[in-house]
Amino acid sequence: MTTQPGVEFRSLTIPASLDAAGSDEFREFTRVRNAVYREIADNDDDAITPEELLPQYQPSSEAIRYVWAVHRGGRMIGRAGIDFPLEEGSRAGFWLVELLREHWGVGIGSAALALVERTAREHGRTVLQSWAEHPDAPGPRLAAPTGFGSIPEDHVARFYRRHGYALEQIERESRLDLQTSADTVARLLRDAEAAAAGYRVVQWQAPTPAEYVDGYAWMKSRMSTDTPMGALEFDEEVWDADRIALHDKRVLDGGRTMLVTAAQHLATGELVAFNELTIGADATAPSHQEDTLVLKEHRGHRLGQLVKCAGLTTWRRDIAPASDRVITFNAEENRPMLDINEAIGFVPSAYHGAWKKVVE
Ligand SMILES: CC(C)(COP(=O)(O)OP(=O)(O)OC[C@H]1O[C@@H](n2cnc3c(N)ncnc32)[C@H](O)[C@@H]1OP(=O)(O)O)[C@@H](O)C(=O)NCCC(=O)NCCS
């Protein structure tokens, strides 16, 4: 589809594998994705290989995904996409529009967003949400309605507001130096173990062992209900053995390693807290700390600290000794989680805005 001279949004062909026809386009798509993030963050922390990205684009029972490559003057210059979760009754659409910087400010983002929003309307989705990094800058700022955090009123913030989106939440991105934090992590692990009598740590790498599938599935489902989300709207997710298998397959097909560290309640055998650490095929790349949750009924026993510190200890010693840092994201108002991360040694490295618009 053409919107203005020389600009085209082409539906991306998802190859079955990177050896298949069409894989050159997917490789270029990945390269442009990484270049956009490098321009924004001034680092390659978010870089990913085509091999790691492709599994995320394979058709799945979790969401319908639309994705377009943005072309201008014969070159790929960005991407646009929207996901529609398949939870029953979902009203949500999660979108992104990301362009190389030299193409900002001439209406391409607005045209891409119009395509995204038209697609949402066609699917009857009315709650549109999106995230963006807002690098620190001088000048006027926008505060989150949660009361925690603010971002500069930059080009991207103006773009969202002009298109009717409101800032709902700030997410803090933080980094931990894996080597210098080792002693602190060991001390905090001992403290947590002392406070967590009645629980034990269990760990596994994807694929999830059969004995932990049900417990892990229940905890993953609570990630969609029991984390601070301001006025953002997330569907309550149903997780079962099939969904865990799909989640694990995506990790493994992308050549990634994932360590799950869980706390098990000894009296009942239930899994009640967990933490995930991942890394791609490059052993020297940054690691990522993904989901962490303590089930509501088991909060107050230092189980968050326990699973994070036990995870980081195994990670650095046995799994990713060549990775120098861990990156993680938290809601800026999530004080209990930030307290643990700050004590471990995580320091803020960037802030992201979560934006939302409700349409008729
Ligand atoms: C956010 C983003 C997609 C916006 O795209 P964009 O193409 O720069 O946006 P537009 O050009 O349509 O509109 C932005 C500005 O350009 C102006 N503009 C729009 N059409 C124009 C035209 N034809 N000529 C000149 N200026 C124009 C708009 O008035 C607007 O100005 P404002 O900042 O004063 O409000 C782009 O900056 C980007 O890729 N950012 C990084 C990724 C990101 O954060 N994405 C957010 C969603 S995931």
Coordinates of C-alpha atoms and ligand atoms in Angstrom, one line a residue:
M1 CA 0.0 0.0 0.0
T2 CA 1.3 3.5 -0.9
T3 CA 0.7 6.5 1.3
Q4 CA 3.0 9.1 -0.1
P5 CA 5.5 9.2 -2.9
G6 CA 8.2 6.6 -2.4
V7 CA 6.8 5.2 0.9
E8 CA 5.3 1.7 1.1
F9 CA 4.1 -0.6 3.9
R10 CA 4.7 -4.1 2.8
S11 CA 3.3 -7.0 4.7
L12 CA 6.3 -9.0 5.9
T13 CA 6.7 -12.5 4.7
I14 CA 7.6 -14.7 7.6
P15 CA 9.9 -17.5 6.3
A16 CA 9.5 -21.0 7.9
S17 CA 13.2 -20.9 8.4
L18 CA 16.2 -18.7 7.6
D19 CA 17.2 -21.1 4.8
A20 CA 13.8 -20.7 3.1
A21 CA 12.9 -18.3 0.3
G22 CA 12.1 -14.8 1.7
S23 CA 14.6 -15.0 4.5
D24 CA 16.7 -12.2 3.1
E25 CA 13.8 -9.8 3.8
F26 CA 13.6 -11.1 7.3
R27 CA 17.3 -10.6 7.9
E28 CA 17.0 -7.0 6.6
F29 CA 14.0 -6.5 8.9
T30 CA 16.1 -7.7 11.9
R31 CA 19.0 -5.4 10.9
V32 CA 16.7 -2.4 10.7
R33 CA 15.1 -3.2 14.0
N34 CA 18.5 -3.4 15.7
A35 CA 19.7 -0.2 14.0
V36 CA 16.6 1.7 15.2
Y37 CA 17.2 0.6 18.8
R38 CA 20.9 1.4 18.5
E39 CA 20.0 5.0 17.4
I40 CA 17.7 5.5 20.4
A41 CA 19.7 3.9 23.2
D42 CA 23.2 4.4 21.8
N43 CA 24.1 0.8 22.6
D44 CA 23.4 -2.7 21.3
D45 CA 21.8 -4.1 24.4
D46 CA 18.6 -4.9 22.6
A47 CA 20.2 -6.3 19.5
I48 CA 19.0 -9.7 18.5
T49 CA 19.9 -12.1 15.6
P50 CA 17.4 -13.1 12.9
E51 CA 17.6 -16.7 14.3
E52 CA 16.5 -15.4 17.7
L53 CA 13.8 -13.1 16.3
L54 CA 12.1 -15.5 13.9
P55 CA 10.5 -17.8 16.4
Q56 CA 8.6 -14.8 17.8
Y57 CA 7.0 -14.2 14.5
Q58 CA 5.8 -17.8 13.8
P59 CA 2.0 -18.1 13.9
S60 CA 0.8 -18.9 17.4
S61 CA -2.4 -19.6 19.3
E62 CA -1.5 -16.7 21.7
A63 CA -2.0 -13.7 19.3
I64 CA -2.8 -12.6 15.8
R65 CA 0.2 -10.6 14.6
Y66 CA 0.3 -8.1 11.7
V67 CA 3.7 -6.9 10.6
W68 CA 4.8 -4.5 7.9
A69 CA 8.2 -3.5 6.6
V70 CA 8.3 0.2 5.9
H71 CA 10.1 1.0 2.6
R72 CA 11.1 4.4 1.3
G73 CA 12.9 5.1 -2.0
G74 CA 13.5 1.3 -2.4
R75 CA 15.1 0.8 1.1
M76 CA 13.7 -0.7 4.2
I77 CA 13.6 2.1 6.8
G78 CA 11.5 0.7 9.6
R79 CA 8.7 -1.5 10.7
A80 CA 5.2 -1.4 12.0
G81 CA 3.0 -4.0 13.6
I82 CA 0.2 -4.8 15.9
D83 CA -0.7 -7.9 18.0
F84 CA -4.2 -8.9 19.0
P85 CA -4.1 -11.3 22.0
L86 CA -6.5 -14.2 21.6
E87 CA -7.7 -14.3 25.2
E88 CA -11.5 -14.5 25.2
G89 CA -13.1 -11.1 24.9
S90 CA -9.8 -9.3 24.5
R91 CA -10.2 -5.6 23.5
A92 CA -6.5 -5.0 23.3
G93 CA -4.1 -4.2 20.5
F94 CA -0.4 -3.8 21.2
W95 CA 1.5 -1.9 18.4
L96 CA 4.8 -0.5 17.4
V97 CA 6.0 1.8 14.7
E98 CA 9.8 2.2 14.6
L99 CA 11.7 4.2 11.9
L100 CA 15.3 5.0 11.3
R101 CA 15.9 8.6 12.6
E102 CA 16.6 10.2 9.3
H103 CA 13.0 9.4 8.3
W104 CA 11.3 11.0 11.3
G105 CA 9.2 14.1 11.1
V106 CA 7.8 13.8 7.5
G107 CA 4.6 12.0 8.2
I108 CA 5.7 8.4 7.8
G109 CA 5.0 7.5 11.4
S110 CA 1.5 9.0 11.2
A111 CA 0.8 7.0 8.1
A112 CA 2.0 3.8 9.7
L113 CA -0.1 4.4 12.8
A114 CA -3.2 5.0 10.6
L115 CA -2.6 1.6 9.1
V116 CA -2.2 0.0 12.5
E117 CA -5.3 1.7 13.9
R118 CA -7.4 0.8 10.8
T119 CA -6.3 -2.9 11.3
A120 CA -7.3 -2.7 15.0
R121 CA -10.8 -1.3 14.0
E122 CA -11.2 -4.2 11.5
H123 CA -10.6 -6.6 14.4
G124 CA -12.9 -4.7 16.8
R125 CA -10.0 -3.9 19.1
T126 CA -10.5 -0.7 21.0
V127 CA -7.8 -0.5 23.7
L128 CA -4.5 0.4 21.9
Q129 CA -1.3 0.3 23.8
S130 CA 2.4 0.8 23.0
W131 CA 5.8 1.4 24.6
A132 CA 8.7 3.6 23.7
E133 CA 12.1 4.5 25.2
H134 CA 12.4 8.2 26.0
P135 CA 16.1 9.0 26.4
D136 CA 16.8 11.7 29.0
A137 CA 16.8 15.2 27.6
P138 CA 16.6 18.8 29.0
G139 CA 13.3 20.7 28.7
P140 CA 9.7 20.2 29.6
R141 CA 8.7 16.8 31.1
L142 CA 5.6 14.7 31.3
A143 CA 4.8 12.9 34.6
A144 CA 3.1 9.5 34.8
P145 CA -0.4 9.5 36.3
T146 CA 0.8 6.7 38.7
G147 CA 2.8 9.5 40.5
F148 CA 6.0 7.7 39.8
G149 CA 8.5 8.9 37.1
S150 CA 8.5 11.3 34.2
I151 CA 9.9 11.5 30.7
P152 CA 11.1 14.4 28.5
E153 CA 8.4 15.7 26.2
D154 CA 10.4 14.5 23.2
H155 CA 9.5 13.9 19.5
V156 CA 8.1 10.5 20.3
A157 CA 5.9 11.8 23.2
R158 CA 4.6 14.5 21.0
F159 CA 3.8 11.9 18.3
Y160 CA 1.7 9.8 20.8
R161 CA -0.1 12.8 22.2
R162 CA -1.0 14.3 18.9
H163 CA -2.5 11.0 18.0
G164 CA -4.6 10.9 21.1
Y165 CA -2.5 8.6 23.3
A166 CA -2.0 9.2 27.0
L167 CA 1.1 8.4 29.1
E168 CA 0.0 5.7 31.7
Q169 CA 3.1 4.4 33.3
I170 CA 6.9 4.7 33.3
E171 CA 9.0 1.6 33.1
R172 CA 12.6 1.7 34.4
E173 CA 15.3 -0.2 32.6
S174 CA 18.1 -1.2 34.9
R175 CA 21.5 -2.9 34.6
L176 CA 23.5 -5.0 36.9
D177 CA 27.2 -5.6 36.6
L178 CA 27.4 -9.4 37.0
Q179 CA 31.0 -9.6 38.2
T180 CA 31.2 -6.8 40.8
S181 CA 27.8 -7.7 42.3
A182 CA 28.7 -11.3 43.2
D183 CA 29.5 -10.7 46.9
T184 CA 26.4 -8.6 47.4
V185 CA 24.2 -11.3 45.7
A186 CA 25.8 -14.0 47.9
R187 CA 25.1 -12.0 51.1
L188 CA 21.5 -11.2 50.1
L189 CA 20.9 -14.8 49.2
R190 CA 22.0 -15.9 52.7
D191 CA 19.6 -13.3 54.2
A192 CA 16.7 -14.4 52.1
E193 CA 17.3 -18.1 52.8
A194 CA 17.2 -17.3 56.6
A195 CA 13.9 -15.4 56.1
A196 CA 12.3 -18.1 53.9
A197 CA 12.1 -21.1 56.2
G198 CA 9.4 -23.4 54.8
Y199 CA 10.4 -22.8 51.2
R200 CA 13.1 -24.3 49.0
V201 CA 14.7 -23.2 45.7
V202 CA 14.2 -25.3 42.6
Q203 CA 15.8 -24.5 39.2
W204 CA 15.5 -25.7 35.7
Q205 CA 16.4 -24.7 32.1
A206 CA 13.8 -24.7 29.3
P207 CA 12.2 -27.1 28.4
T208 CA 10.2 -27.1 31.7
P209 CA 10.4 -30.5 33.4
A210 CA 7.0 -32.3 33.6
E211 CA 6.8 -32.0 37.4
Y212 CA 6.9 -28.2 37.2
V213 CA 4.7 -27.5 34.3
D214 CA 1.4 -26.9 36.2
G215 CA 3.0 -24.7 38.9
Y216 CA 4.9 -22.7 36.3
A217 CA 1.8 -22.3 34.2
W218 CA -0.2 -20.9 37.2
M219 CA 2.6 -18.4 38.1
K220 CA 2.8 -17.3 34.4
S221 CA -0.9 -16.6 34.4
R222 CA -0.6 -14.5 37.6
M223 CA 2.0 -12.3 35.8
S224 CA -1.0 -10.9 33.9
T225 CA -3.0 -10.1 37.0
D226 CA -0.7 -9.5 39.9
T227 CA 1.8 -6.9 38.7
P228 CA 1.4 -3.1 38.9
M229 CA -0.1 -1.9 35.6
G230 CA -1.6 1.5 36.3
A231 CA -4.5 2.1 33.9
L232 CA -3.0 -0.2 31.3
E233 CA -5.3 -3.0 30.2
F234 CA -4.0 -6.6 30.0
D235 CA -6.2 -9.7 29.6
E236 CA -6.1 -12.3 32.2
E237 CA -4.0 -15.0 30.5
V238 CA -4.8 -18.7 30.7
W239 CA -1.7 -20.8 30.8
D240 CA -1.7 -24.6 30.4
A241 CA 0.8 -27.2 29.5
D242 CA 0.5 -26.4 25.7
R243 CA 1.2 -22.7 26.3
I244 CA 4.3 -23.6 28.4
A245 CA 5.4 -25.9 25.6
L246 CA 5.0 -23.1 23.1
H247 CA 6.9 -20.6 25.3
D248 CA 9.7 -23.1 25.7
K249 CA 9.8 -23.9 22.0
R250 CA 10.2 -20.2 21.2
V251 CA 13.2 -20.0 23.6
L252 CA 14.8 -23.1 22.2
D253 CA 14.1 -22.5 18.5
G254 CA 15.8 -19.1 18.9
G255 CA 18.9 -20.8 20.3
R256 CA 18.3 -19.1 23.6
T257 CA 19.1 -20.4 27.1
M258 CA 16.5 -19.7 29.9
L259 CA 17.0 -20.5 33.6
V260 CA 13.9 -20.5 35.8
T261 CA 14.5 -20.2 39.5
A262 CA 11.4 -21.0 41.6
A263 CA 10.5 -21.1 45.3
Q264 CA 8.6 -24.2 46.4
H265 CA 6.4 -24.1 49.4
L266 CA 7.5 -27.3 51.3
A267 CA 4.1 -27.9 53.1
T268 CA 2.1 -28.1 49.9
G269 CA 4.7 -28.7 47.2
E270 CA 3.3 -25.6 45.3
L271 CA 5.5 -23.3 43.3
V272 CA 4.9 -19.8 44.7
A273 CA 7.6 -17.5 43.3
F274 CA 9.8 -17.5 40.2
N275 CA 12.4 -15.6 38.3
E276 CA 13.6 -16.0 34.6
L277 CA 17.1 -15.2 33.2
T278 CA 17.8 -15.5 29.5
I279 CA 20.6 -15.1 27.0
G280 CA 21.0 -15.6 23.3
A281 CA 23.6 -17.6 21.4
D282 CA 26.3 -15.0 22.0
A283 CA 27.7 -15.9 25.4
T284 CA 29.3 -12.4 25.8
A285 CA 26.0 -10.5 25.1
P286 CA 24.0 -9.0 28.0
S287 CA 21.7 -11.3 29.9
H288 CA 18.1 -10.4 30.5
Q289 CA 16.0 -10.9 33.6
E290 CA 12.5 -11.4 32.4
D291 CA 9.5 -12.3 34.6
T292 CA 9.7 -12.3 38.4
L293 CA 6.7 -12.8 40.6
V294 CA 5.8 -13.9 44.1
L295 CA 2.2 -15.2 44.4
K296 CA 0.2 -12.7 46.5
E297 CA -0.5 -15.3 49.3
H298 CA 3.2 -15.8 49.8
R299 CA 4.5 -12.3 49.8
G300 CA 6.5 -11.1 52.9
H301 CA 9.0 -14.0 53.1
R302 CA 11.7 -12.5 51.0
L303 CA 10.9 -14.9 48.2
G304 CA 11.5 -12.3 45.5
Q305 CA 15.0 -11.7 46.9
L306 CA 15.5 -15.5 47.2
V307 CA 14.7 -16.4 43.6
K308 CA 16.5 -13.4 42.1
C309 CA 19.7 -14.0 44.1
A310 CA 19.7 -17.8 43.7
G311 CA 19.1 -17.3 39.9
L312 CA 21.9 -14.8 39.5
T313 CA 24.3 -17.0 41.5
T314 CA 23.7 -20.0 39.2
W315 CA 23.6 -17.9 36.2
R316 CA 27.0 -16.3 36.7
R317 CA 28.7 -19.4 38.0
D318 CA 27.3 -22.2 35.7
I319 CA 25.5 -20.7 32.7
A320 CA 26.6 -17.4 31.5
P321 CA 30.0 -16.6 33.0
A322 CA 31.1 -14.5 29.9
S323 CA 28.0 -12.2 30.1
D324 CA 29.0 -9.0 31.9
R325 CA 25.6 -7.6 32.7
V326 CA 21.9 -8.2 33.3
I327 CA 19.1 -6.0 32.0
T328 CA 15.7 -5.8 33.5
F329 CA 12.5 -3.7 33.4
N330 CA 10.2 -2.7 36.2
A331 CA 7.3 -0.4 36.7
E332 CA 8.6 2.7 38.3
E333 CA 5.9 2.4 41.1
N334 CA 6.9 -1.2 41.9
R335 CA 8.8 -0.3 45.0
P336 CA 9.0 -3.8 46.5
M337 CA 10.7 -5.1 43.3
L338 CA 12.9 -2.0 42.9
D339 CA 14.0 -2.2 46.5
I340 CA 15.3 -5.7 45.8
N341 CA 16.9 -4.8 42.5
E342 CA 18.6 -1.7 44.0
A343 CA 19.9 -3.7 46.9
I344 CA 21.4 -6.3 44.5
G345 CA 23.1 -3.4 42.6
F346 CA 20.9 -2.7 39.6
V347 CA 21.2 0.9 38.5
P348 CA 18.7 2.7 36.2
S349 CA 19.9 3.0 32.6
A350 CA 16.8 4.2 30.7
Y351 CA 13.1 5.0 31.0
H352 CA 10.2 3.9 28.8
G353 CA 6.7 5.3 28.5
A354 CA 3.6 3.0 28.3
W355 CA 1.0 4.8 26.2
K356 CA -2.7 4.0 25.7
K357 CA -5.7 5.2 23.7
V358 CA -9.2 3.9 23.8
V359 CA -11.1 4.2 20.6
E360 CA -14.9 3.8 19.8
Ligands
LIG1 C1 7.5 7.8 17.0 C2 7.8 7.7 15.5 C3 7.2 6.4 14.9 C4 7.1 8.9 14.8 O1 7.3 8.9 13.4 P1 7.4 10.2 12.5 O2 7.4 9.7 11.1 O3 8.6 11.0 13.0 O4 6.1 10.9 12.9 P2 5.4 12.0 11.9 O5 6.3 12.7 11.0 O6 4.2 11.4 11.3 O7 4.9 13.1 13.0 C5 5.8 13.6 13.9 C6 6.0 15.1 13.6 O8 6.3 15.4 12.3 C7 5.3 16.4 11.8 N1 4.9 16.0 10.4 C8 4.0 15.2 10.1 N2 3.9 15.2 8.7 C9 4.8 16.0 8.3 C10 5.2 16.4 7.0 N3 4.6 15.9 5.9 N4 6.3 17.2 6.9 C11 6.9 17.7 8.0 N5 6.5 17.4 9.2 C12 5.5 16.5 9.4 C13 4.2 16.3 12.7 O9 3.5 17.5 12.8 C14 4.8 15.9 14.0 O10 5.3 17.2 14.5 P3 5.3 17.5 16.1 O11 6.4 16.7 16.7 O12 5.5 19.0 16.1 O13 3.9 17.0 16.6 C15 9.3 7.8 15.2 O14 9.8 9.0 15.8 C16 10.1 6.6 15.6 O15 10.3 5.7 14.9 N6 10.6 6.7 16.9 C17 11.4 5.6 17.5 C18 10.6 4.4 17.8 C19 9.5 4.7 18.8 O16 9.7 5.3 19.8 N7 8.3 4.3 18.4 C20 7.1 4.6 19.2 C21 6.1 3.6 19.0 S1 6.6 1.9 19.2

